[in-house]
Amino acid sequence: MDHNASRGLQQFKNSVGIKFQLYNSLFTSLPFHRIEKTGVQLSLLLNHCEEGFKKKQSPEQIIDDFFQRYTMLSSPREQIDVLFRFVQYVERQVVLFDALEDAAFKEVHDINGAGSLKHLESEVLQTGSEEELSEKLKDFAIRLVLTAHPTQFYPGPVLGIIHDLSKALSDNNAQLVNLLLQQLGKTPFFKKQKPTPYDEAVSLVWYLENIFYNAAGRIVTYLKERFPHALSSQNAVINMGFWPGGDRDGNPNVTTETTLKVAAALRSSVLKCYYLDVRKLKRRLTFRGLDVILIELEERLYTNLFIPGHQLDISRDFILEKLQAIRDILVHQHNGLFLNQLDLLINKVQVFGMHFASLDIRQDSDSHGQVLEAIAAKGAGLPTNYAQLSEEEQERLLTQISTPANADSFDDALVKDTLLSVGAVKTIQQENGELGCHRYIISQCNKARNVLEVYGLFLLGGWKKADMRVDIVPLFETIDDLRHAPDIMRRLYENEDYKSHLRLRRNTQTIMVGFSDGTKDGGYLMANWSIYKAKEELTQVSKEYGIDVVFFDGRGGPPARGGGKTHKFYASMGKNISNKEIQLTIQGQTVSSNFGTIDSAQFNIEQLLNAGITNDLFPRKERLLDDGDVALMQELADEGLKSYQALKEHPLFLPYLSHVSPLKFYAETNIGSRPAKRSANAKLSLKDLRAIPFVGSWSQLKQNVPGYYGVGSSLKELESRGKMGQLKELYRSSLFFKTLIDNCEMAMRKCFFPLTAYLADDPQFGEIWRMIYEEYELTQRYILQLTDKTELMADYPVDQLSIQMRERIVLPLTTIQQYAICVIRKIEAGQHPAEGRESLERLLVRCSFGIINAGRNSA
């Protein structure tokens, strides 16, 4: 273990491990019914679970035995009541642990070490690469897109408490910690109603206002101070994106009214931030000549925020013009006093403009097809026989539309809203600037026509070709879609009308690739490799046609959805993959775990910036994948796919997940406005099942199948072909392959098979449980052989210990949840009295909260 890792581990033990034990004792004074007794009993239950699983007992046996041995409770109602109290207690222990980790962030992480901007500065100065940096920063940027995907179980008030609690812990303010824990005790975790898309937007705007606004301001200011000529005023370097309110894919609750309301909220939120900063500046810039300008700026911001009818009499340019005038006076007449505070605000305005974050519109290609057929049936801009025409003829017609369609002439809600949403983009651009809303993303894009359908919809919505300031972004997710993506883009690049549109968009094409459905479709190895290969081929095809391609990665939190050590993946991209920008989705717990404090947000944004910049300025010394490596990776991915498909095609694959995990109860958690399935069909299908409940259910089962399944089988097969030596060399020399394996290890570290070992001999599910367990064991054995390590995640001791502690905290919850699932299954089979079923289902759902939150990136 290197010195930094050793120091970080010791700091983690002191600042998180020991403090957790100390502050955990305060929970017994929380304002709950019989809380002291609950705390003592919970401790007994934890030990009882650990002992029980060692003895190969089932969760049902463990819980029943616990009640017999340690309580006098015999009625199911009393027992369930106690289990609910345990859940309540553990939920708050998880919050304490989160807050402790947030508070210790700066002590545990080397914030000026490798991957930081400080480290980049040192490299640039040592190698005299200032000019190369300026060239790179002309158009390089990162875009973090906040999505409303339902993986965050903390309601807004709890997030606020975590924020305040981490500060109190950092200050060692025991009295305030005690008060905040009491507040936490009284604050509900359970949402009785599903949030609306607007509610989701408001909860994420909190992060924009309190975290990203400050972190991005700090980073851009640092870069400008160190390299004053490197940053162009035309390139913000850090861009924020936003999906709540614009993402319609499978979410009928998102309407045009919501979209406009969210855009207005983003605009007023950023103006509020500017207003508060201007008021702070007024307290410092009390010098002659500045007061008049500051008062005018403050009043203009105030009237925009608080007086109806004044929403459009301010612009980014107006604010910057006033701030620049103040700057000139400050520099020339007042010795630049407090200039750093003024520059910080100028930089924030340049980054966030009037939009705060770019609101993306997203819808799936099937919906667009339905809308266009409905429009054609009325002869509104398309011929009535449109649906019967060839694909080529449809593509031609879609680019030649000259008559807009009137949304009010349609009764169908989907048709009406699609046309109105296209018009809403124009409205938002007028009010928030072009960056307010300039992208339309097409889910399940599998044809060139799918992109031209959106082009046609904008023409039907009244946009003119010469003034269509919108990027149309295809999203490729499944293995087949990724394979066909280069041909789809080639067809688009050769379409004359689309070519003209791209010229209008500075010959830049954004392409989104999604990890979640890729992993669900093809397994861990094939999904990651297919994305890597698709990016290489799409880069090559785009270059052939003179197009700058920008990749936008749809990543979730866990490795199974493209998460894990994300910045290391970007650092591993070679020169054959476009590095014009880094764009990725940030969702659910990843927002709170990686960007929950200004320090952690700054650290993780710097890591991404560093990865993208150093890829061009200082190409890594390890070799890029050569033809032999590519063939080896393809072999590995093919074998992984074969293994995963055998599991996926098992007739009990979905019934197993549905019956032994909380999958069918996901919709009842009320954590997101989106349904758990795309289609309303009663029958569960893998295609309709969304990736979040799919991955999240495996996570709560502590089996994490999408994060490793097939890896062991593929390594074993390649070893039998005499290729283990080549694989070891690839692991040592390729950061891409190493990161792939590192993230797989993280998914495996969060597995705990004793929880479900009772299924090994189950007459219905025994076979599939054994398949999964044997693949896990095989993968662990071969990964340790590949890496020459003795345990998983040996290179990340802090993360390893964090996972270990978190998994121990929630062991009672995973046991209680499985207990509830076991009893419900018995009730369904007529082997148990039905009394108390509803309470058991509520208990099962409540357990999800703590389990998912403790995982931090588990859904």
XYZ file of N, CA and C in Angstrom, residues 149 243 247 249-250 362-365 441-447 450 473-486 488 511-532 534 538 552-556 560-562 585 587 641 644 648 674 678 686-692 695:
237
model
N -33.405 10.240 -12.220
C -33.613 8.801 -12.091
C -33.753 8.434 -10.623
N -32.139 17.113 -16.418
C -33.182 16.290 -17.050
C -34.562 16.392 -16.406
N -37.195 15.247 -19.362
C -37.054 13.838 -19.726
C -38.422 13.160 -19.734
N -39.072 10.251 -21.508
C -38.967 8.839 -21.874
C -39.617 7.943 -20.814
N -40.765 7.390 -21.151
C -41.449 6.484 -20.228
C -42.076 7.177 -19.034
N -35.965 14.713 -23.665
C -35.708 13.332 -24.086
C -37.029 12.602 -24.271
N -37.105 11.817 -25.347
C -38.278 10.979 -25.598
C -37.810 9.758 -26.392
N -38.568 8.667 -26.341
C -38.138 7.464 -27.057
C -38.658 7.466 -28.492
N -37.933 6.755 -29.360
C -38.212 6.800 -30.804
C -39.600 6.255 -31.140
N -32.862 14.533 -27.049
C -32.236 13.211 -27.008
C -33.269 12.137 -27.368
N -32.856 11.201 -28.218
C -33.768 10.156 -28.698
C -33.367 8.821 -28.088
N -34.170 8.336 -27.138
C -33.924 7.012 -26.555
C -34.274 5.931 -27.571
N -33.634 4.776 -27.412
C -33.877 3.613 -28.275
C -33.785 4.010 -29.755
N -32.727 4.716 -30.060
C -32.491 5.133 -31.446
C -31.837 3.965 -32.183
N -32.511 3.418 -33.184
C -31.907 2.291 -33.907
C -31.947 2.437 -35.422
N -32.299 3.641 -35.880
C -32.295 3.920 -37.324
C -31.930 5.389 -37.530
N -34.882 7.689 -37.135
C -35.275 8.157 -35.800
C -34.760 9.567 -35.528
N -29.733 14.497 -30.582
C -28.767 13.565 -29.980
C -29.330 12.139 -29.969
N -28.782 11.250 -30.819
C -29.229 9.854 -30.758
C -28.626 9.166 -29.530
N -29.409 8.296 -28.897
C -28.929 7.518 -27.750
C -28.885 6.048 -28.148
N -27.664 5.483 -28.128
C -27.476 4.065 -28.454
C -27.182 3.311 -27.158
N -27.975 2.264 -26.866
C -27.810 1.558 -25.588
C -27.621 0.057 -25.725
N -28.499 -0.602 -26.477
C -28.399 -2.057 -26.537
C -27.156 -2.446 -27.340
N -26.741 -3.693 -27.207
C -25.543 -4.172 -27.915
C -25.738 -4.031 -29.423
N -26.934 -4.373 -29.929
C -27.205 -4.245 -31.367
C -27.164 -2.797 -31.816
N -27.783 -1.916 -31.029
C -27.789 -0.490 -31.399
C -26.379 0.072 -31.455
N -25.546 -0.319 -30.502
C -24.149 0.150 -30.485
C -23.390 -0.372 -31.709
N -23.697 -1.603 -32.087
C -23.016 -2.213 -33.239
C -23.396 -1.490 -34.531
N -24.667 -1.081 -34.627
C -25.143 -0.434 -35.863
C -24.922 1.075 -35.866
N -24.518 1.641 -34.724
C -24.405 3.104 -34.601
C -23.530 3.747 -35.684
N -22.337 3.197 -36.002
C -21.511 3.849 -37.042
C -22.234 3.949 -38.390
N -25.500 4.018 -38.872
C -26.590 4.989 -38.724
C -26.054 6.407 -38.892
N -23.370 12.468 -29.473
C -23.929 11.114 -29.494
C -23.938 10.592 -28.069
N -25.107 10.131 -27.620
C -25.199 9.591 -26.268
C -25.098 8.070 -26.315
N -24.288 7.512 -25.409
C -24.219 6.060 -25.269
C -24.614 5.721 -23.835
N -25.469 4.711 -23.699
C -25.992 4.392 -22.372
C -25.475 3.063 -21.865
N -24.997 3.075 -20.626
C -24.455 1.856 -20.025
C -25.553 0.950 -19.479
N -26.605 1.547 -18.916
C -27.577 0.767 -18.144
C -28.240 -0.333 -18.958
N -28.881 0.047 -20.065
C -29.568 -0.960 -20.862
C -28.586 -1.875 -21.575
N -27.373 -1.369 -21.827
C -26.340 -2.218 -22.432
C -25.965 -3.366 -21.518
N -25.800 -3.078 -20.229
C -25.450 -4.117 -19.265
C -26.613 -5.080 -19.077
N -27.821 -4.536 -19.013
C -29.016 -5.378 -18.864
C -29.149 -6.305 -20.073
N -28.764 -5.783 -21.239
C -28.926 -6.518 -22.489
C -27.801 -7.541 -22.714
N -26.544 -7.110 -22.479
C -25.421 -7.964 -22.884
C -24.457 -8.355 -21.787
N -24.731 -7.951 -20.555
C -23.816 -8.297 -19.469
C -22.676 -7.295 -19.347
N -21.936 -7.404 -18.260
C -20.944 -6.388 -17.871
C -19.828 -6.218 -18.906
N -19.199 -7.310 -19.319
C -18.050 -7.203 -20.222
C -18.463 -6.714 -21.605
N -19.507 -7.322 -22.154
C -19.907 -6.961 -23.514
C -20.416 -5.519 -23.583
N -21.146 -5.077 -22.575
C -21.650 -3.698 -22.589
C -20.500 -2.702 -22.604
N -19.547 -2.881 -21.690
C -18.421 -1.942 -21.614
C -17.561 -1.983 -22.868
N -17.320 -3.174 -23.379
C -16.477 -3.290 -24.576
C -17.209 -2.749 -25.800
N -18.522 -2.999 -25.894
C -19.290 -2.503 -27.049
C -19.288 -0.981 -27.088
N -19.366 -0.354 -25.927
C -19.343 1.111 -25.862
C -17.974 1.640 -26.290
N -16.923 0.995 -25.802
C -15.553 1.403 -26.161
C -15.358 1.304 -27.679
N -17.698 1.111 -30.049
C -18.590 2.023 -30.767
C -18.010 3.435 -30.781
N -17.241 5.394 -34.108
C -17.981 6.636 -34.334
C -17.023 7.823 -34.474
N -21.645 11.648 -25.029
C -22.383 11.918 -23.795
C -22.718 10.557 -23.189
N -22.137 10.274 -22.027
C -22.284 8.960 -21.406
C -23.433 8.933 -20.417
N -24.387 8.046 -20.667
C -25.470 7.832 -19.712
C -25.009 6.844 -18.666
N -24.462 7.354 -17.575
C -23.916 6.496 -16.519
C -24.794 6.573 -15.276
N -24.932 5.430 -14.618
C -25.565 5.416 -13.305
C -24.500 5.390 -12.229
N -22.409 -1.585 -12.594
C -23.344 -2.233 -13.520
C -24.037 -1.224 -14.427
N -23.995 0.064 -14.064
C -24.617 1.087 -14.900
C -23.599 2.141 -15.325
N -22.317 1.723 -15.404
C -21.286 2.627 -15.925
C -20.634 3.490 -14.881
N -24.034 11.656 -17.245
C -25.162 11.863 -16.335
C -24.717 11.611 -14.899
N -26.624 10.945 -11.231
C -27.992 10.685 -10.789
C -28.048 10.041 -9.416
N -20.587 -12.573 -22.819
C -21.947 -12.484 -23.345
C -22.612 -13.862 -23.368
N -23.587 -14.748 -19.831
C -24.698 -13.929 -19.340
C -26.001 -14.311 -20.041
N -29.617 -15.208 -18.615
C -30.766 -14.369 -18.987
C -31.870 -15.193 -19.643
N -41.224 8.540 -12.232
C -41.252 7.663 -13.396
C -41.725 6.254 -13.019
N -41.404 0.657 -18.781
C -41.745 1.557 -19.880
C -43.185 1.333 -20.325
N -38.075 -8.144 -19.879
C -36.769 -7.531 -19.653
C -36.622 -6.250 -20.465
N -37.211 -6.218 -21.665
C -37.104 -5.028 -22.513
C -37.796 -3.828 -21.856
N -38.985 -4.070 -21.287
C -39.753 -2.978 -20.676
C -39.199 -2.562 -19.317
N -38.548 -3.506 -18.633
C -38.070 -3.237 -17.275
C -36.955 -2.200 -17.299
N -37.106 -1.145 -16.530
C -36.082 -0.109 -16.496
C -34.831 -0.605 -15.789
N -33.697 -0.043 -16.191
C -32.412 -0.524 -15.680
C -32.265 -0.275 -14.180
N -32.879 0.808 -13.681
C -32.677 1.136 -12.263
C -33.299 0.095 -11.336
N -31.142 -3.218 -11.790
C -29.849 -3.241 -11.088
C -30.057 -3.092 -9.583
